[in-house]
Coordinates of C-alpha atoms and ligand atoms in Angstrom, one line a residue:
M619 CA 109.2 99.9 91.8
D620 CA 106.7 102.7 92.3
M621 CA 105.8 102.3 96.0
S622 CA 102.6 104.2 95.5
E623 CA 101.4 101.6 93.0
V624 CA 98.1 100.0 94.1
I625 CA 98.8 96.3 94.4
C626 CA 95.4 95.2 95.7
G627 CA 92.6 97.1 93.9
C628 CA 89.9 95.5 96.0
V629 CA 91.0 97.2 99.2
G630 CA 93.3 99.9 97.7
V631 CA 96.6 98.6 99.3
T632 CA 99.8 100.0 97.8
A633 CA 103.3 98.5 97.6
Q634 CA 104.2 100.9 100.4
D635 CA 101.4 99.6 102.6
I636 CA 102.8 96.0 102.2
K637 CA 106.3 97.2 103.1
D638 CA 105.0 99.0 106.1
A639 CA 103.3 95.9 107.3
M640 CA 106.5 94.0 106.9
N641 CA 108.4 96.7 108.8
N642 CA 105.8 96.4 111.5
G643 CA 106.6 92.7 111.9
A644 CA 104.6 90.8 109.3
T645 CA 106.8 88.0 107.8
T646 CA 104.3 85.8 106.1
L647 CA 101.6 86.3 103.5
E648 CA 99.0 85.6 106.1
E649 CA 100.4 88.3 108.4
V650 CA 100.5 90.8 105.6
Q651 CA 96.9 90.0 104.8
E652 CA 95.9 90.4 108.4
A653 CA 97.7 93.7 108.7
T654 CA 96.5 95.3 105.4
N655 CA 93.5 93.2 104.2
A656 CA 95.3 93.0 100.9
G657 CA 94.5 89.8 99.0
T658 CA 91.5 89.0 101.2
C659 CA 88.8 89.8 98.7
C660 CA 89.2 88.4 95.2
G661 CA 92.6 87.0 95.8
G662 CA 93.8 88.0 92.4
C663 CA 96.7 90.1 93.8
V664 CA 98.3 87.4 96.0
D665 CA 101.1 86.7 93.5
K666 CA 101.9 90.4 93.4
I667 CA 102.0 90.7 97.2
E668 CA 104.4 87.8 97.4
E669 CA 106.6 89.3 94.7
I670 CA 106.8 92.5 96.8
M671 CA 107.5 90.6 99.9
I672 CA 110.4 88.8 98.2
A673 CA 111.7 91.9 96.5
K674 CA 112.1 93.6 100.0
Ligands
FES1133 S1 92.9 92.7 94.1 FE1 93.6 92.1 96.0 S2 92.0 90.8 96.8 FE2 91.2 91.5 94.9

């Protein structure tokens, strides 16, 4: 996966940003959302966020 890929277009969060949030202790979707704001606007990217979280 290209870690610079923008996952959440609404707030411009990349796959790397999601990984960083997880490395900083976020373990749930809610915590990743809190840390990055990804998925908090239109919600259309939530499935993609979850995919990345599972993919590690
Ligand atoms: S694309 Fe992520 S909240 Fe809209």
